[in-house]
PDB file of C-alpha atoms in Angstrom:
ATOM      1  CA  ASP A   1     -66.605 -24.818 -36.224  1.00  0.00           C
ATOM      2  CA  VAL A   2     -69.161 -27.299 -37.094  1.00  0.00           C
ATOM      3  CA  LYS A   3     -71.778 -27.880 -34.510  1.00  0.00           C
ATOM      4  CA  VAL A   4     -74.024 -30.793 -34.151  1.00  0.00           C
ATOM      5  CA  THR A   5     -76.453 -30.762 -31.394  1.00  0.00           C
ATOM      6  CA  GLN A   6     -78.767 -33.358 -29.856  1.00  0.00           C
ATOM      7  CA  SER A   7     -81.839 -32.551 -27.906  1.00  0.00           C
ATOM      8  CA  SER A   8     -80.942 -34.655 -24.718  1.00  0.00           C
ATOM      9  CA  ARG A   9     -77.628 -36.231 -23.232  1.00  0.00           C
ATOM     10  CA  TYR A  10     -79.686 -38.703 -21.274  1.00  0.00           C
ATOM     11  CA  LEU A  11     -83.238 -39.933 -21.554  1.00  0.00           C
ATOM     12  CA  VAL A  12     -85.198 -42.690 -19.676  1.00  0.00           C
ATOM     13  CA  LYS A  13     -88.424 -43.801 -21.443  1.00  0.00           C
ATOM     14  CA  ARG A  14     -90.952 -46.801 -20.602  1.00  0.00           C
ATOM     15  CA  THR A  15     -91.620 -49.734 -22.909  1.00  0.00           C
ATOM     16  CA  GLY A  16     -94.129 -48.702 -25.417  1.00  0.00           C
ATOM     17  CA  GLU A  17     -93.594 -44.956 -25.317  1.00  0.00           C
ATOM     18  CA  LYS A  18     -93.108 -43.089 -28.541  1.00  0.00           C
ATOM     19  CA  VAL A  19     -89.475 -41.366 -28.314  1.00  0.00           C
ATOM     20  CA  PHE A  20     -88.243 -38.381 -30.415  1.00  0.00           C
ATOM     21  CA  LEU A  21     -84.657 -37.789 -30.723  1.00  0.00           C
ATOM     22  CA  GLU A  22     -83.649 -34.373 -32.331  1.00  0.00           C
ATOM     23  CA  CYS A  23     -80.439 -33.400 -34.194  1.00  0.00           C
ATOM     24  CA  VAL A  24     -79.684 -30.004 -35.330  1.00  0.00           C
ATOM     25  CA  GLN A  25     -76.522 -28.986 -37.378  1.00  0.00           C
ATOM     26  CA  ASP A  26     -75.505 -25.393 -38.086  1.00  0.00           C
ATOM     27  CA  MET A  27     -73.364 -25.817 -41.198  1.00  0.00           C
ATOM     28  CA  ASP A  28     -75.755 -26.203 -44.073  1.00  0.00           C
ATOM     29  CA  HIS A  29     -74.900 -29.800 -44.514  1.00  0.00           C
ATOM     30  CA  GLU A  30     -76.948 -31.825 -46.933  1.00  0.00           C
ATOM     31  CA  ASN A  31     -76.135 -35.444 -45.347  1.00  0.00           C
ATOM     32  CA  MET A  32     -77.258 -36.363 -41.945  1.00  0.00           C
ATOM     33  CA  PHE A  33     -76.868 -39.760 -40.125  1.00  0.00           C
ATOM     34  CA  TRP A  34     -78.373 -41.556 -37.169  1.00  0.00           C
ATOM     35  CA  TYR A  35     -76.334 -44.323 -35.539  1.00  0.00           C
ATOM     36  CA  ARG A  36     -76.605 -46.406 -32.464  1.00  0.00           C
ATOM     37  CA  GLN A  37     -73.432 -47.548 -30.544  1.00  0.00           C
ATOM     38  CA  ASP A  38     -73.425 -50.597 -28.365  1.00  0.00           C
ATOM     39  CA  PRO A  39     -70.498 -52.343 -26.597  1.00  0.00           C
ATOM     40  CA  GLY A  40     -68.885 -54.899 -28.763  1.00  0.00           C
ATOM     41  CA  LEU A  41     -70.981 -54.038 -31.794  1.00  0.00           C
ATOM     42  CA  GLY A  42     -69.624 -50.538 -32.733  1.00  0.00           C
ATOM     43  CA  LEU A  43     -71.480 -47.918 -34.584  1.00  0.00           C
ATOM     44  CA  ARG A  44     -74.202 -49.115 -36.683  1.00  0.00           C
ATOM     45  CA  LEU A  45     -76.240 -46.881 -39.177  1.00  0.00           C
ATOM     46  CA  ILE A  46     -80.096 -46.720 -38.626  1.00  0.00           C
ATOM     47  CA  TYR A  47     -81.014 -44.203 -41.293  1.00  0.00           C
ATOM     48  CA  PHE A  48     -79.613 -41.471 -43.168  1.00  0.00           C
ATOM     49  CA  SER A  49     -80.734 -38.471 -45.457  1.00  0.00           C
ATOM     50  CA  TYR A  50     -79.122 -36.775 -48.170  1.00  0.00           C
ATOM     51  CA  ASP A  51     -81.630 -34.022 -48.455  1.00  0.00           C
ATOM     52  CA  VAL A  52     -84.861 -32.398 -46.979  1.00  0.00           C
ATOM     53  CA  LYS A  53     -87.628 -34.902 -47.031  1.00  0.00           C
ATOM     54  CA  MET A  54     -85.244 -37.752 -48.318  1.00  0.00           C
ATOM     55  CA  LYS A  55     -84.497 -40.832 -46.217  1.00  0.00           C
ATOM     56  CA  GLU A  56     -82.639 -44.095 -46.748  1.00  0.00           C
ATOM     57  CA  LYS A  57     -82.539 -47.072 -44.502  1.00  0.00           C
ATOM     58  CA  GLY A  58     -79.247 -47.968 -42.994  1.00  0.00           C
ATOM     59  CA  ASP A  59     -78.259 -51.362 -41.596  1.00  0.00           C
ATOM     60  CA  ILE A  60     -80.617 -51.625 -38.857  1.00  0.00           C
ATOM     61  CA  PRO A  61     -83.804 -49.487 -39.557  1.00  0.00           C
ATOM     62  CA  GLU A  62     -86.380 -51.860 -37.795  1.00  0.00           C
ATOM     63  CA  GLY A  63     -88.278 -50.258 -35.014  1.00  0.00           C
ATOM     64  CA  TYR A  64     -87.188 -46.800 -36.128  1.00  0.00           C
ATOM     65  CA  SER A  65     -88.351 -44.067 -38.474  1.00  0.00           C
ATOM     66  CA  VAL A  66     -87.018 -40.598 -39.394  1.00  0.00           C
ATOM     67  CA  SER A  67     -88.174 -37.202 -40.227  1.00  0.00           C
ATOM     68  CA  ARG A  68     -86.220 -34.252 -42.251  1.00  0.00           C
ATOM     69  CA  GLU A  69     -88.470 -31.387 -42.750  1.00  0.00           C
ATOM     70  CA  LYS A  70     -85.628 -28.826 -42.695  1.00  0.00           C
ATOM     71  CA  LYS A  71     -82.160 -29.065 -43.922  1.00  0.00           C
ATOM     72  CA  GLU A  72     -80.704 -28.487 -40.412  1.00  0.00           C
ATOM     73  CA  ARG A  73     -82.826 -30.819 -38.557  1.00  0.00           C
ATOM     74  CA  PHE A  74     -83.023 -34.734 -38.622  1.00  0.00           C
ATOM     75  CA  SER A  75     -85.215 -36.586 -36.166  1.00  0.00           C
ATOM     76  CA  LEU A  76     -85.094 -40.190 -35.122  1.00  0.00           C
ATOM     77  CA  ILE A  77     -88.413 -41.602 -34.049  1.00  0.00           C
ATOM     78  CA  LEU A  78     -88.958 -44.887 -31.824  1.00  0.00           C
ATOM     79  CA  GLU A  79     -92.646 -45.689 -32.624  1.00  0.00           C
ATOM     80  CA  SER A  80     -92.927 -47.962 -29.505  1.00  0.00           C
ATOM     81  CA  ALA A  81     -89.857 -48.092 -27.501  1.00  0.00           C
ATOM     82  CA  SER A  82     -88.494 -51.517 -26.529  1.00  0.00           C
ATOM     83  CA  THR A  83     -85.761 -52.426 -23.926  1.00  0.00           C
ATOM     84  CA  ASN A  84     -83.493 -53.797 -26.781  1.00  0.00           C
ATOM     85  CA  GLN A  85     -83.454 -50.191 -27.918  1.00  0.00           C
ATOM     86  CA  THR A  86     -81.506 -49.016 -24.838  1.00  0.00           C
ATOM     87  CA  SER A  87     -78.386 -47.549 -26.405  1.00  0.00           C
ATOM     88  CA  MET A  88     -76.116 -44.510 -27.197  1.00  0.00           C
ATOM     89  CA  TYR A  89     -77.517 -42.782 -30.287  1.00  0.00           C
ATOM     90  CA  LEU A  90     -75.213 -40.604 -32.318  1.00  0.00           C
ATOM     91  CA  CYS A  91     -76.263 -38.107 -34.954  1.00  0.00           C
ATOM     92  CA  ALA A  92     -73.754 -36.815 -37.562  1.00  0.00           C
ATOM     93  CA  SER A  93     -73.699 -34.641 -40.642  1.00  0.00           C
ATOM     94  CA  SER A  94     -71.379 -34.214 -43.532  1.00  0.00           C
ATOM     95  CA  PHE A  95     -71.018 -32.040 -46.702  1.00  0.00           C
ATOM     96  CA  GLY A  96     -70.417 -33.989 -49.806  1.00  0.00           C
ATOM     97  CA  THR A  97     -67.677 -36.344 -49.511  1.00  0.00           C
ATOM     98  CA  SER A  98     -66.307 -34.827 -46.372  1.00  0.00           C
ATOM     99  CA  GLU A  99     -65.867 -36.358 -42.898  1.00  0.00           C
ATOM    100  CA  GLN A 100     -68.852 -36.819 -40.701  1.00  0.00           C
ATOM    101  CA  PHE A 101     -69.069 -34.634 -37.934  1.00  0.00           C
ATOM    102  CA  PHE A 102     -70.639 -35.924 -34.686  1.00  0.00           C
ATOM    103  CA  GLY A 103     -73.220 -34.759 -31.970  1.00  0.00           C
ATOM    104  CA  PRO A 104     -72.506 -35.484 -28.362  1.00  0.00           C
ATOM    105  CA  GLY A 105     -74.934 -38.401 -28.267  1.00  0.00           C
ATOM    106  CA  THR A 106     -78.046 -39.245 -26.475  1.00  0.00           C
ATOM    107  CA  ARG A 107     -78.040 -42.260 -23.897  1.00  0.00           C
ATOM    108  CA  LEU A 108     -81.343 -43.709 -24.017  1.00  0.00           C
ATOM    109  CA  THR A 109     -82.548 -46.136 -21.475  1.00  0.00           C
ATOM    110  CA  VAL A 110     -85.892 -47.944 -21.887  1.00  0.00           C
ATOM    111  CA  LEU A 111     -87.260 -49.471 -18.893  1.00  0.00           C
TER     112      LEU A 111
ATOM    113  CA  GLU B   1     -70.828 -57.146 -47.860  1.00  0.00           C
ATOM    114  CA  ASP B   2     -68.660 -53.985 -46.957  1.00  0.00           C
ATOM    115  CA  LYS B   3     -66.544 -54.833 -43.918  1.00  0.00           C
ATOM    116  CA  VAL B   4     -64.002 -53.006 -41.872  1.00  0.00           C
ATOM    117  CA  VAL B   5     -62.085 -54.939 -39.038  1.00  0.00           C
ATOM    118  CA  GLN B   6     -59.955 -53.241 -36.548  1.00  0.00           C
ATOM    119  CA  SER B   7     -57.272 -54.830 -34.403  1.00  0.00           C
ATOM    120  CA  PRO B   8     -56.304 -55.130 -31.663  1.00  0.00           C
ATOM    121  CA  LEU B   9     -59.791 -54.720 -29.837  1.00  0.00           C
ATOM    122  CA  SER B  10     -57.906 -53.211 -26.916  1.00  0.00           C
ATOM    123  CA  LEU B  11     -54.504 -52.380 -25.949  1.00  0.00           C
ATOM    124  CA  VAL B  12     -53.131 -51.223 -22.784  1.00  0.00           C
ATOM    125  CA  VAL B  13     -49.662 -49.447 -22.765  1.00  0.00           C
ATOM    126  CA  HIS B  14     -47.535 -47.108 -20.476  1.00  0.00           C
ATOM    127  CA  GLU B  15     -46.953 -43.451 -20.975  1.00  0.00           C
ATOM    128  CA  GLY B  16     -44.245 -42.874 -23.635  1.00  0.00           C
ATOM    129  CA  ASP B  17     -44.696 -46.199 -25.605  1.00  0.00           C
ATOM    130  CA  THR B  18     -45.410 -46.020 -29.134  1.00  0.00           C
ATOM    131  CA  VAL B  19     -48.452 -47.876 -30.525  1.00  0.00           C
ATOM    132  CA  THR B  20     -49.865 -48.919 -33.980  1.00  0.00           C
ATOM    133  CA  LEU B  21     -53.490 -49.618 -34.506  1.00  0.00           C
ATOM    134  CA  ASN B  22     -54.737 -51.668 -37.570  1.00  0.00           C
ATOM    135  CA  CYS B  23     -57.524 -51.351 -39.879  1.00  0.00           C
ATOM    136  CA  SER B  24     -58.395 -53.750 -42.651  1.00  0.00           C
ATOM    137  CA  TYR B  25     -61.294 -53.486 -45.020  1.00  0.00           C
ATOM    138  CA  GLU B  26     -63.320 -55.190 -47.791  1.00  0.00           C
ATOM    139  CA  VAL B  27     -65.583 -52.690 -49.931  1.00  0.00           C
ATOM    140  CA  THR B  28     -66.673 -52.878 -53.401  1.00  0.00           C
ATOM    141  CA  ASN B  29     -65.896 -49.390 -54.398  1.00  0.00           C
ATOM    142  CA  PHE B  30     -63.385 -47.692 -52.077  1.00  0.00           C
ATOM    143  CA  ARG B  31     -63.213 -43.933 -51.930  1.00  0.00           C
ATOM    144  CA  SER B  32     -61.658 -42.901 -48.614  1.00  0.00           C
ATOM    145  CA  LEU B  33     -60.636 -44.393 -45.154  1.00  0.00           C
ATOM    146  CA  LEU B  34     -61.127 -42.125 -42.025  1.00  0.00           C
ATOM    147  CA  TRP B  35     -59.987 -42.318 -38.500  1.00  0.00           C
ATOM    148  CA  TYR B  36     -61.691 -41.024 -35.495  1.00  0.00           C
ATOM    149  CA  LYS B  37     -60.938 -40.804 -31.887  1.00  0.00           C
ATOM    150  CA  GLN B  38     -63.779 -41.157 -29.340  1.00  0.00           C
ATOM    151  CA  GLU B  39     -63.427 -40.376 -25.675  1.00  0.00           C
ATOM    152  CA  LYS B  40     -66.397 -40.347 -23.485  1.00  0.00           C
ATOM    153  CA  LYS B  41     -68.333 -38.529 -25.982  1.00  0.00           C
ATOM    154  CA  ALA B  42     -68.742 -37.955 -29.681  1.00  0.00           C
ATOM    155  CA  PRO B  43     -66.082 -39.137 -32.263  1.00  0.00           C
ATOM    156  CA  THR B  44     -63.747 -36.599 -33.182  1.00  0.00           C
ATOM    157  CA  PHE B  45     -62.229 -36.629 -36.716  1.00  0.00           C
ATOM    158  CA  LEU B  46     -58.497 -37.384 -37.038  1.00  0.00           C
ATOM    159  CA  PHE B  47     -57.648 -38.051 -40.670  1.00  0.00           C
ATOM    160  CA  MET B  48     -58.936 -38.815 -43.983  1.00  0.00           C
ATOM    161  CA  LEU B  49     -56.821 -41.000 -46.467  1.00  0.00           C
ATOM    162  CA  THR B  50     -57.627 -41.439 -50.042  1.00  0.00           C
ATOM    163  CA  SER B  51     -54.331 -42.133 -51.802  1.00  0.00           C
ATOM    164  CA  SER B  52     -51.991 -45.248 -51.117  1.00  0.00           C
ATOM    165  CA  GLY B  53     -48.427 -44.631 -49.539  1.00  0.00           C
ATOM    166  CA  ILE B  54     -49.058 -40.845 -48.589  1.00  0.00           C
ATOM    167  CA  GLU B  55     -48.733 -40.454 -44.818  1.00  0.00           C
ATOM    168  CA  LYS B  56     -50.935 -37.854 -42.913  1.00  0.00           C
ATOM    169  CA  LYS B  57     -49.540 -36.524 -39.735  1.00  0.00           C
ATOM    170  CA  SER B  58     -50.864 -34.327 -36.801  1.00  0.00           C
ATOM    171  CA  GLY B  59     -48.386 -34.021 -34.006  1.00  0.00           C
ATOM    172  CA  ARG B  60     -47.723 -37.528 -32.512  1.00  0.00           C
ATOM    173  CA  LEU B  61     -50.256 -39.273 -34.487  1.00  0.00           C
ATOM    174  CA  SER B  62     -49.702 -40.333 -38.249  1.00  0.00           C
ATOM    175  CA  SER B  63     -51.439 -42.693 -40.299  1.00  0.00           C
ATOM    176  CA  ILE B  64     -50.951 -44.176 -43.800  1.00  0.00           C
ATOM    177  CA  LEU B  65     -53.097 -46.233 -46.096  1.00  0.00           C
ATOM    178  CA  ASP B  66     -52.130 -49.379 -48.459  1.00  0.00           C
ATOM    179  CA  LYS B  67     -54.786 -49.757 -50.962  1.00  0.00           C
ATOM    180  CA  LYS B  68     -53.238 -52.767 -52.633  1.00  0.00           C
ATOM    181  CA  GLU B  69     -53.217 -54.685 -49.335  1.00  0.00           C
ATOM    182  CA  LEU B  70     -56.490 -52.963 -48.224  1.00  0.00           C
ATOM    183  CA  PHE B  71     -55.411 -51.846 -44.732  1.00  0.00           C
ATOM    184  CA  SER B  72     -54.345 -48.689 -42.802  1.00  0.00           C
ATOM    185  CA  ILE B  73     -52.327 -48.083 -39.642  1.00  0.00           C
ATOM    186  CA  LEU B  74     -52.690 -45.271 -37.111  1.00  0.00           C
ATOM    187  CA  ASN B  75     -49.418 -44.700 -35.187  1.00  0.00           C
ATOM    188  CA  ILE B  76     -49.167 -42.886 -31.870  1.00  0.00           C
ATOM    189  CA  THR B  77     -45.663 -42.055 -30.697  1.00  0.00           C
ATOM    190  CA  ALA B  78     -44.778 -41.010 -27.130  1.00  0.00           C
ATOM    191  CA  THR B  79     -48.186 -41.861 -25.787  1.00  0.00           C
ATOM    192  CA  GLN B  80     -49.835 -39.660 -23.215  1.00  0.00           C
ATOM    193  CA  THR B  81     -52.721 -40.631 -20.853  1.00  0.00           C
ATOM    194  CA  GLY B  82     -54.859 -38.033 -22.846  1.00  0.00           C
ATOM    195  CA  ASP B  83     -54.563 -40.574 -25.842  1.00  0.00           C
ATOM    196  CA  SER B  84     -56.579 -43.037 -24.050  1.00  0.00           C
ATOM    197  CA  ALA B  85     -59.895 -43.450 -26.078  1.00  0.00           C
ATOM    198  CA  VAL B  86     -61.496 -45.666 -28.616  1.00  0.00           C
ATOM    199  CA  TYR B  87     -60.063 -45.326 -31.981  1.00  0.00           C
ATOM    200  CA  LEU B  88     -62.472 -45.882 -34.876  1.00  0.00           C
ATOM    201  CA  CYS B  89     -61.738 -46.779 -38.405  1.00  0.00           C
ATOM    202  CA  ALA B  90     -64.267 -46.016 -41.259  1.00  0.00           C
ATOM    203  CA  VAL B  91     -64.352 -46.656 -44.855  1.00  0.00           C
ATOM    204  CA  ASP B  92     -66.463 -44.749 -47.471  1.00  0.00           C
ATOM    205  CA  PRO B  93     -67.662 -47.647 -49.782  1.00  0.00           C
ATOM    206  CA  TYR B  94     -68.856 -45.153 -52.658  1.00  0.00           C
ATOM    207  CA  GLN B  95     -72.304 -46.216 -53.516  1.00  0.00           C
ATOM    208  CA  GLY B  96     -73.532 -43.873 -56.146  1.00  0.00           C
ATOM    209  CA  GLY B  97     -74.135 -40.755 -54.405  1.00  0.00           C
ATOM    210  CA  SER B  98     -74.678 -42.198 -51.007  1.00  0.00           C
ATOM    211  CA  GLU B  99     -72.322 -40.855 -48.430  1.00  0.00           C
ATOM    212  CA  LYS B 100     -72.506 -43.261 -45.583  1.00  0.00           C
ATOM    213  CA  LEU B 101     -69.627 -44.811 -43.937  1.00  0.00           C
ATOM    214  CA  VAL B 102     -68.840 -48.340 -42.812  1.00  0.00           C
ATOM    215  CA  PHE B 103     -67.303 -48.389 -39.340  1.00  0.00           C
ATOM    216  CA  GLY B 104     -65.013 -50.848 -37.523  1.00  0.00           C
ATOM    217  CA  LYS B 105     -65.839 -51.831 -33.936  1.00  0.00           C
ATOM    218  CA  GLY B 106     -62.908 -49.752 -32.639  1.00  0.00           C
ATOM    219  CA  THR B 107     -59.817 -50.178 -30.805  1.00  0.00           C
ATOM    220  CA  LYS B 108     -59.792 -49.175 -27.161  1.00  0.00           C
ATOM    221  CA  LEU B 109     -56.381 -47.778 -26.061  1.00  0.00           C
ATOM    222  CA  THR B 110     -55.652 -47.245 -22.434  1.00  0.00           C
ATOM    223  CA  VAL B 111     -52.440 -45.300 -21.408  1.00  0.00           C
ATOM    224  CA  ASN B 112     -51.308 -45.722 -17.921  1.00  0.00           C
ATOM    225  CA  PRO B 113     -49.165 -43.201 -16.187  1.00  0.00           C
TER     226      PRO B 113
END
């Protein structure tokens, strides 16, 4: 079974803090994705990566950066957290054109 | 701009009812359409549809794609309370090697006993 894990299920941070969200997949997938999910707005793509050290902006990259130093790990970084980044963050991975497999999500609250 | 629209946004039914969820899309280069079920956690994959007119089935769930009219439906027969979830539709708008999906906002289904 494909397993996508995320470092935290719940996280509370203060405005201005640097926040790291980690995602690890164990199926050697080349593609990895970060989404945020908000009520009424659905899933929105922040960044994705199709190979180690490669990254591409999604629909809402502002205020975020990513890092992919190893194939199995894709990190989302909030350089200076703001209250409007309070959200559910979902990581996903896929192989080629297959379906995306999602992690359990991290619910981030920025105070 | 690529777009996926789901309807209705929410639906409340009684156990045993049959429901139909709709997904319409506008994308430049369609490759596939996917359905996911999301309970209180991560979305889980249900179906991937690439060809028009071919129904995919899994137990009480089935889905079909109409590439001419640019829509898909997800049917759930004999609904159970465990079917309560948000159902997400996503389209793969092939963009030269990029494998990203465009998601709709989801249909929230509530099945009451």
